[in-house]
PDB file of C-alpha atoms in Angstrom:
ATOM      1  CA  UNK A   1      53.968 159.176 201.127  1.00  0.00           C
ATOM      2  CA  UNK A   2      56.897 156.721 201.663  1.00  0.00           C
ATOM      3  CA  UNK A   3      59.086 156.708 198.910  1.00  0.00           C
ATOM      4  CA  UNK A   4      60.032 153.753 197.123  1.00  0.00           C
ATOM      5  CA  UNK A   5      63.858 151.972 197.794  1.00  0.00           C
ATOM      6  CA  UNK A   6      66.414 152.045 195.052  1.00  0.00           C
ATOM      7  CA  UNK A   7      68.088 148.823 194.665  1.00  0.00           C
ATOM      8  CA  UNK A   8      72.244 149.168 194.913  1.00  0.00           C
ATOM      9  CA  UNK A   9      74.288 146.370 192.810  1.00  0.00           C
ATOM     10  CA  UNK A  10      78.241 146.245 191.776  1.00  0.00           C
ATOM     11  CA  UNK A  11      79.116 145.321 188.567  1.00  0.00           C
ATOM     12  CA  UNK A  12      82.222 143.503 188.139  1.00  0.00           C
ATOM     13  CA  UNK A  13      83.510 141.885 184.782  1.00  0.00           C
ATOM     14  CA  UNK A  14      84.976 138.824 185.202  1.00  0.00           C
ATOM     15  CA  UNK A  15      88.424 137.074 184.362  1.00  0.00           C
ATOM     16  CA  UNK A  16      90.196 140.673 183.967  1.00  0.00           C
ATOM     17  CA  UNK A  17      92.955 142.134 186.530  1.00  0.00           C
ATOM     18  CA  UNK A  18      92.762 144.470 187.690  1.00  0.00           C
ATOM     19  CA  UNK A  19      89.056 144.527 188.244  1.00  0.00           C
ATOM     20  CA  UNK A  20      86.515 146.293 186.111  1.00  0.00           C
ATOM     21  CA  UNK A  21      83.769 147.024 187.859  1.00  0.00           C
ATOM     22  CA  UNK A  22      80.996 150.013 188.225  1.00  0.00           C
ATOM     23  CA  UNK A  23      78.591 150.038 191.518  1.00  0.00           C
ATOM     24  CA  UNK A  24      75.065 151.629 190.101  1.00  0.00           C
ATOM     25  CA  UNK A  25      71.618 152.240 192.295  1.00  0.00           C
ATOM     26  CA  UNK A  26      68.122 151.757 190.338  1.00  0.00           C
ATOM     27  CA  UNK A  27      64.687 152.059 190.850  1.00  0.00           C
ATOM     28  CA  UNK A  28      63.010 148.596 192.928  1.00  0.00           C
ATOM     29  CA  UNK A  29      60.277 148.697 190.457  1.00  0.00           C
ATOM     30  CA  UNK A  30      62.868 148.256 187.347  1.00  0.00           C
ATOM     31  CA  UNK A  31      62.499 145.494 185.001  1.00  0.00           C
ATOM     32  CA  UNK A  32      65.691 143.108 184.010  1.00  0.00           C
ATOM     33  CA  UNK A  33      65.052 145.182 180.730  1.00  0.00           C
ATOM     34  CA  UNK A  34      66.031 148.650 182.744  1.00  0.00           C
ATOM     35  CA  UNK A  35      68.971 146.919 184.992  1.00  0.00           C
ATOM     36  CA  UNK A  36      70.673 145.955 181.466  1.00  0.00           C
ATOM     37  CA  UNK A  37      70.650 149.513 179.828  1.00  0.00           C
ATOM     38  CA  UNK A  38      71.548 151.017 183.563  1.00  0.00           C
ATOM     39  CA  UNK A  39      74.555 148.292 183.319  1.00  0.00           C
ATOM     40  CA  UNK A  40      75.098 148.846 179.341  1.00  0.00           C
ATOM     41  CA  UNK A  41      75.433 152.604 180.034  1.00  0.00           C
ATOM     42  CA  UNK A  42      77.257 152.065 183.853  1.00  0.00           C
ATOM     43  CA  UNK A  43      80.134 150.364 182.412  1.00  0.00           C
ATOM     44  CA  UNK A  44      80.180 152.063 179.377  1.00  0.00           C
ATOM     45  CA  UNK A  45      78.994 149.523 176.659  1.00  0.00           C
ATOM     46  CA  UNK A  46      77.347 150.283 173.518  1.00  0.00           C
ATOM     47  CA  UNK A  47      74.619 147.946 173.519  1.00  0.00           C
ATOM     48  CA  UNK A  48      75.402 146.622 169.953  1.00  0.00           C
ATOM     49  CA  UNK A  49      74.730 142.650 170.893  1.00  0.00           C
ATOM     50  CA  UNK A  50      72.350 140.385 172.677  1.00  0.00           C
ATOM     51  CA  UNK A  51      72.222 139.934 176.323  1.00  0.00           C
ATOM     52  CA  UNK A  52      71.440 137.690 179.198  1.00  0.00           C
ATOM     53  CA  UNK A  53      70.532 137.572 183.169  1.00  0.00           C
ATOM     54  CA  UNK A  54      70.973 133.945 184.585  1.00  0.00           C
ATOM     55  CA  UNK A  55      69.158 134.408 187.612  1.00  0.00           C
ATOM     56  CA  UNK A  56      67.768 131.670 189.708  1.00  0.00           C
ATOM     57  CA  UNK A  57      63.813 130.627 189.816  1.00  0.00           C
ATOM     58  CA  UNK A  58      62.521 131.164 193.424  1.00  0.00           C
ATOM     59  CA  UNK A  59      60.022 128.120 192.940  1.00  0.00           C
ATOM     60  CA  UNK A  60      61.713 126.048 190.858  1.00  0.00           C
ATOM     61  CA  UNK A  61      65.331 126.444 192.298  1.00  0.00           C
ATOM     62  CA  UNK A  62      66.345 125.965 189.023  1.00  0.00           C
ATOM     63  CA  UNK A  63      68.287 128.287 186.323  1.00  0.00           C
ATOM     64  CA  UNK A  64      65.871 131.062 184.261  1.00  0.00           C
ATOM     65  CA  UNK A  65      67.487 132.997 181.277  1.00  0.00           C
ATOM     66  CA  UNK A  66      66.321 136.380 180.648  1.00  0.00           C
ATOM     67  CA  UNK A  67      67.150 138.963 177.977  1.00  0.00           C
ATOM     68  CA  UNK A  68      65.441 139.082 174.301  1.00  0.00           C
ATOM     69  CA  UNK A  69      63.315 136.169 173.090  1.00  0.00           C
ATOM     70  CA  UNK A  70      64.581 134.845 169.658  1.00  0.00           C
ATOM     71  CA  UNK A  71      61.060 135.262 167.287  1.00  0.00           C
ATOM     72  CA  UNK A  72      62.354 132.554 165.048  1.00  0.00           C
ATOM     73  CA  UNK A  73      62.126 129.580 167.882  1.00  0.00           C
ATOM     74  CA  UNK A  74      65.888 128.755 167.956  1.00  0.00           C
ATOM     75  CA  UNK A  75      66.062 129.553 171.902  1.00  0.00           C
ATOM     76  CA  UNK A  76      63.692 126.222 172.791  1.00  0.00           C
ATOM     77  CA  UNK A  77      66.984 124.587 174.448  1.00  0.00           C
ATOM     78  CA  UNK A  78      67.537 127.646 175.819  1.00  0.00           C
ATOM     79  CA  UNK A  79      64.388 129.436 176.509  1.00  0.00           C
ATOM     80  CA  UNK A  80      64.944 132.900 177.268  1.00  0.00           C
ATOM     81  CA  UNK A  81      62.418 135.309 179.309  1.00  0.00           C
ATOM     82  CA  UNK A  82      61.687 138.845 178.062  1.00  0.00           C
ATOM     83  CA  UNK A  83      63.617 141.177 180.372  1.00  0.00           C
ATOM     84  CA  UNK A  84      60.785 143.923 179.834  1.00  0.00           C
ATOM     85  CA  UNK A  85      58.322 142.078 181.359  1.00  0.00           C
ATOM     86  CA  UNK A  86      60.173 140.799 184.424  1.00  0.00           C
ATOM     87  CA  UNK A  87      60.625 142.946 187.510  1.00  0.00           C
ATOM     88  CA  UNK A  88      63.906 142.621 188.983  1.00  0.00           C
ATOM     89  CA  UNK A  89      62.387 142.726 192.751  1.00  0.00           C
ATOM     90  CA  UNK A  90      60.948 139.352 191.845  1.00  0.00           C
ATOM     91  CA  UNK A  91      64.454 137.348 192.022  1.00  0.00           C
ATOM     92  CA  UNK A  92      66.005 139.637 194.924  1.00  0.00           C
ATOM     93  CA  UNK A  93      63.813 137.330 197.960  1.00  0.00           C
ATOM     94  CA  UNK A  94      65.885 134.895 198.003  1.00  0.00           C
ATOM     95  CA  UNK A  95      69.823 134.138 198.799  1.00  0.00           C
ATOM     96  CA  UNK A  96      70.248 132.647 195.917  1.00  0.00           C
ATOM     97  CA  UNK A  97      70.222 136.087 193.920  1.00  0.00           C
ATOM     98  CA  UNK A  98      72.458 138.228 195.608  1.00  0.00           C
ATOM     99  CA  UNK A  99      74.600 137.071 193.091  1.00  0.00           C
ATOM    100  CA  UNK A 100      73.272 136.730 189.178  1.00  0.00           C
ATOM    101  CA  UNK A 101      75.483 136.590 185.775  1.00  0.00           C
ATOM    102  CA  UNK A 102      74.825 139.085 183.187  1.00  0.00           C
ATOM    103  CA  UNK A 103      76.244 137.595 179.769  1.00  0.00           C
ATOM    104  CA  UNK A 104      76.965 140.682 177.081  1.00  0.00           C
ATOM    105  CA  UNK A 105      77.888 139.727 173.530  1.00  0.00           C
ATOM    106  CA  UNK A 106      77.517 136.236 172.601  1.00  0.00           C
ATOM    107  CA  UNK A 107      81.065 136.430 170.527  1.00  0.00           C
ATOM    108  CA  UNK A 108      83.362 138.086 173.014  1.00  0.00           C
ATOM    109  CA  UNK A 109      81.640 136.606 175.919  1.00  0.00           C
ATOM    110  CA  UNK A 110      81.691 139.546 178.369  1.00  0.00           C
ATOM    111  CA  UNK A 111      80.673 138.004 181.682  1.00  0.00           C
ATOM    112  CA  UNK A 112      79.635 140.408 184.845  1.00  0.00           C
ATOM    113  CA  UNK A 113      79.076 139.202 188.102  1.00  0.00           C
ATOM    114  CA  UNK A 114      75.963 141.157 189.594  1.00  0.00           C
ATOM    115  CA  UNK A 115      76.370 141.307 193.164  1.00  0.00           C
ATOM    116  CA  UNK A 116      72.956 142.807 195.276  1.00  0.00           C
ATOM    117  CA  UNK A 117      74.109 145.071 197.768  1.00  0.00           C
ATOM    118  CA  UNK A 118      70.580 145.876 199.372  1.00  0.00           C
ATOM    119  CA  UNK A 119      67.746 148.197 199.333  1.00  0.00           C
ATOM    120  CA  UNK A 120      68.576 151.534 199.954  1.00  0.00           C
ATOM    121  CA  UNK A 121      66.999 155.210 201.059  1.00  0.00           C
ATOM    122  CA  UNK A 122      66.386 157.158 197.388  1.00  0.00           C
ATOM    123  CA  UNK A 123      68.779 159.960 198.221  1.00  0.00           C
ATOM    124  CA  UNK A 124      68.952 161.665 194.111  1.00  0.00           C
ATOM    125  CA  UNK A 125      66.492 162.962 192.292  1.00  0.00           C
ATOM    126  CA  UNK A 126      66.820 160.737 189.281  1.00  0.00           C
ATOM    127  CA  UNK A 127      67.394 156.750 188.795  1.00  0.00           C
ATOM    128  CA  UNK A 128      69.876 155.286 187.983  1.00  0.00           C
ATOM    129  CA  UNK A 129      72.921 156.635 189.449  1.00  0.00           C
ATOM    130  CA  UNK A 130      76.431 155.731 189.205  1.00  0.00           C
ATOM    131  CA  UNK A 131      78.326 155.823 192.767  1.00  0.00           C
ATOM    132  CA  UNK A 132      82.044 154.001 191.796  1.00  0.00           C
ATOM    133  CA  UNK A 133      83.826 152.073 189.490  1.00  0.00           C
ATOM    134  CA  UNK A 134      87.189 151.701 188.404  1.00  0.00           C
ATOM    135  CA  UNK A 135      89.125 151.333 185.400  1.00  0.00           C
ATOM    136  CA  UNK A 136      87.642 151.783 181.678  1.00  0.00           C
ATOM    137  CA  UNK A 137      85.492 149.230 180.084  1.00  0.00           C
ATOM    138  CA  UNK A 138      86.999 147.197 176.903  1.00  0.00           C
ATOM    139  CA  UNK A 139      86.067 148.702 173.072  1.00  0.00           C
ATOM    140  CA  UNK A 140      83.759 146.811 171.521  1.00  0.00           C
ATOM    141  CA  UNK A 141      84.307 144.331 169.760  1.00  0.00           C
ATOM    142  CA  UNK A 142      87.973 143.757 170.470  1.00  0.00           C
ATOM    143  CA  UNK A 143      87.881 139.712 170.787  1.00  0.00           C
ATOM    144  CA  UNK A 144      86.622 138.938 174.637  1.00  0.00           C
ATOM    145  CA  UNK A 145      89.625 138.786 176.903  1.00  0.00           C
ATOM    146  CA  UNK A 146      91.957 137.447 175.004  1.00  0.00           C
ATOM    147  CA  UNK A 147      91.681 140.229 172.094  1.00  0.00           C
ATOM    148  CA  UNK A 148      91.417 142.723 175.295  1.00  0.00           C
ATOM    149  CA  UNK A 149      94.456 141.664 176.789  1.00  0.00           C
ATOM    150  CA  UNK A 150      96.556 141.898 172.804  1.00  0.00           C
ATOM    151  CA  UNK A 151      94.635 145.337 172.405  1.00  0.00           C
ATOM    152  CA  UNK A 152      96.430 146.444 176.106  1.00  0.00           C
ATOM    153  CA  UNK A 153      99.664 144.643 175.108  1.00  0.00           C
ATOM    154  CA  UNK A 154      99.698 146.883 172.229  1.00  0.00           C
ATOM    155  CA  UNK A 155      98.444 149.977 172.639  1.00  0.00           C
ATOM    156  CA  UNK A 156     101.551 150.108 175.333  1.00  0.00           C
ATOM    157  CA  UNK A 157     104.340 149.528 173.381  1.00  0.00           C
ATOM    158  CA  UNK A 158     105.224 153.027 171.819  1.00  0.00           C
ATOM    159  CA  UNK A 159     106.834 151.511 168.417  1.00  0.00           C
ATOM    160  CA  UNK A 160     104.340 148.559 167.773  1.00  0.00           C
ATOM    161  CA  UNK A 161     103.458 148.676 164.348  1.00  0.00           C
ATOM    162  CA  UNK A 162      99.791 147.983 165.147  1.00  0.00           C
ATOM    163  CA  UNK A 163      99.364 151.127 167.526  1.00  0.00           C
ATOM    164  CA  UNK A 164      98.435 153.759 165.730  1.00  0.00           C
ATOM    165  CA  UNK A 165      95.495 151.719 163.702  1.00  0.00           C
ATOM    166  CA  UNK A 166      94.177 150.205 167.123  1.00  0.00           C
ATOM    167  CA  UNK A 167      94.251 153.779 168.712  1.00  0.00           C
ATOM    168  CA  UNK A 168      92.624 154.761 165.249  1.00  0.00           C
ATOM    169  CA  UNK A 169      90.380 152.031 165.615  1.00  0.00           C
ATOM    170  CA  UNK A 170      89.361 153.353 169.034  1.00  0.00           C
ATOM    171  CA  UNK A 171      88.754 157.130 168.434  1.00  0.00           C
ATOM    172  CA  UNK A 172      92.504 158.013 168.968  1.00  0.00           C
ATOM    173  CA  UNK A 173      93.387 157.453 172.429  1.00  0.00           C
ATOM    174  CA  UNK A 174      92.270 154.802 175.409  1.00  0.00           C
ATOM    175  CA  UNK A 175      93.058 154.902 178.855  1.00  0.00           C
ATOM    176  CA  UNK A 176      92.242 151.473 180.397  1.00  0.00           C
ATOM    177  CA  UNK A 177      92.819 153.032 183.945  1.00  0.00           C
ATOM    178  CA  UNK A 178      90.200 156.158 183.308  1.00  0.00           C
ATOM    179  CA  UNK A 179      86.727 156.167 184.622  1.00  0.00           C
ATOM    180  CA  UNK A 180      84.894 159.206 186.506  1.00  0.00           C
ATOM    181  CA  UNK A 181      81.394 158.266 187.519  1.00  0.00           C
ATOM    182  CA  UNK A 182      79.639 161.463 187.472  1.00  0.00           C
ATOM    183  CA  UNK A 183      80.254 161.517 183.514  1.00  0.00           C
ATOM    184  CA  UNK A 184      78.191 158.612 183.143  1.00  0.00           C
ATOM    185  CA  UNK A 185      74.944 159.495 181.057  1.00  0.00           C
ATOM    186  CA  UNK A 186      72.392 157.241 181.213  1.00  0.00           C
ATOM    187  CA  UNK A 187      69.408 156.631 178.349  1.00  0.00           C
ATOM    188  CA  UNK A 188      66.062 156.305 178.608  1.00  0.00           C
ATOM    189  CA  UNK A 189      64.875 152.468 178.320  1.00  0.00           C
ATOM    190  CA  UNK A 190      61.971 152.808 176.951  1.00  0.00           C
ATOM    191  CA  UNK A 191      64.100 154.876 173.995  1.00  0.00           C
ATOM    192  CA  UNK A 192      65.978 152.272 174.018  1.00  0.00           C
ATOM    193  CA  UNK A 193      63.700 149.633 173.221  1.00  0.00           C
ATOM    194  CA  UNK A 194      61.588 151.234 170.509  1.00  0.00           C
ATOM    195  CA  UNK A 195      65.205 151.848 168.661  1.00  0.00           C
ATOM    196  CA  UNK A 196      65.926 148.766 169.359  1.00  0.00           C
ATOM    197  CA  UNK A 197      62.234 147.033 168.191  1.00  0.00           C
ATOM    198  CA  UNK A 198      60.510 149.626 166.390  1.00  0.00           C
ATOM    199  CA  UNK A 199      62.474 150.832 163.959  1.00  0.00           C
TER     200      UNK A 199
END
């Protein structure tokens, strides 16, 4: 029995130097629902806001949003698919989706550039899988780049008066250059969801 491709895609968050960015593999069968908690988890998010994919309809050739449908009807200028029910394999036949956005955090605006880097041989026992990535991703709720960029200004200047609260703020210590792939743990979607939903 052949077994199925995983699908390999970098991760890079945009507008920051030097580059953030993770490179992940993932089942071909995922949903946009599974790609965002295999991104949430690859970069090191904590999946406390909304989300979206702009990806590009096949068909149509024109823009489709996908993340969580608003129940209360305020996305009808902005209609949004449910990423659960979409498979990801359905956008990757054309050229037009080697590259997608990935929105995180409506506030902040946190925008990653998904780049499709191919099908690829399953080679681990378990999916996803982190393979790279450099530098640490932002705290939460810090202010987008801006507040990022204050946070780093900060936290680097030994006798700033605000360094000690924000290293406080952040669980006592940040490295913005760390990140070690093979200590990236990532959750169960489906756990995800009914926490998310269910509760």
């Amino acid at each position: 029995m052949t077994r199925q491709p995983a699908f390999q895609f970098k991760i890079t968050l945009q507008d920051i130097t030097p580059s953030i960015w993770r490179r992940i593999q993932i089942s071909n069968q995922c949903t946009f629902w599974e790609l965002h908690v295999a991104i949430q988890d690859a970069m090191g998010w904590t999946d406390s806001h909304l989300h979206e994919f702009t990806v590009i309809n096949i068909a149509t050739e024109k823009k489709e949003f996908i993340g969580i449908p608003d129940d209360e009807g305020f996305d009808d200028v902005h209609p949004m698919l449910a990423g659960w029910d979409v498979k990801v394999e359905h956008y990757m036949r054309t050229e037009a989706n080697q590259k997608m956005l990935y929105l995180y955090d409506f506030g902040d605006s946190w925008e990653h550039l998904i780049e499709f880097e191919g099908e690829h041989e399953k080679q681990f026992d378990k999916y996803p899988v982190c393979l790279a990535g450099e530098r640490a991703c932002p705290p939460e709720d810090v202010g987008g780049i801006p507040g990022y960029e204050n946070f780093i200004s900060i936290i680097n200047t030994p006798r700033h008066k605000e360094r000690k609260e924000l290293l406080e703020w952040v669980g006592g210590k940040y490295d913005p250059e760390k990140f070690d792939p093979k200590k990236v743990k990532f959750d169960n979607p489906q756990t995800r969801w009914r926490k998310a939903f269910k509760n």
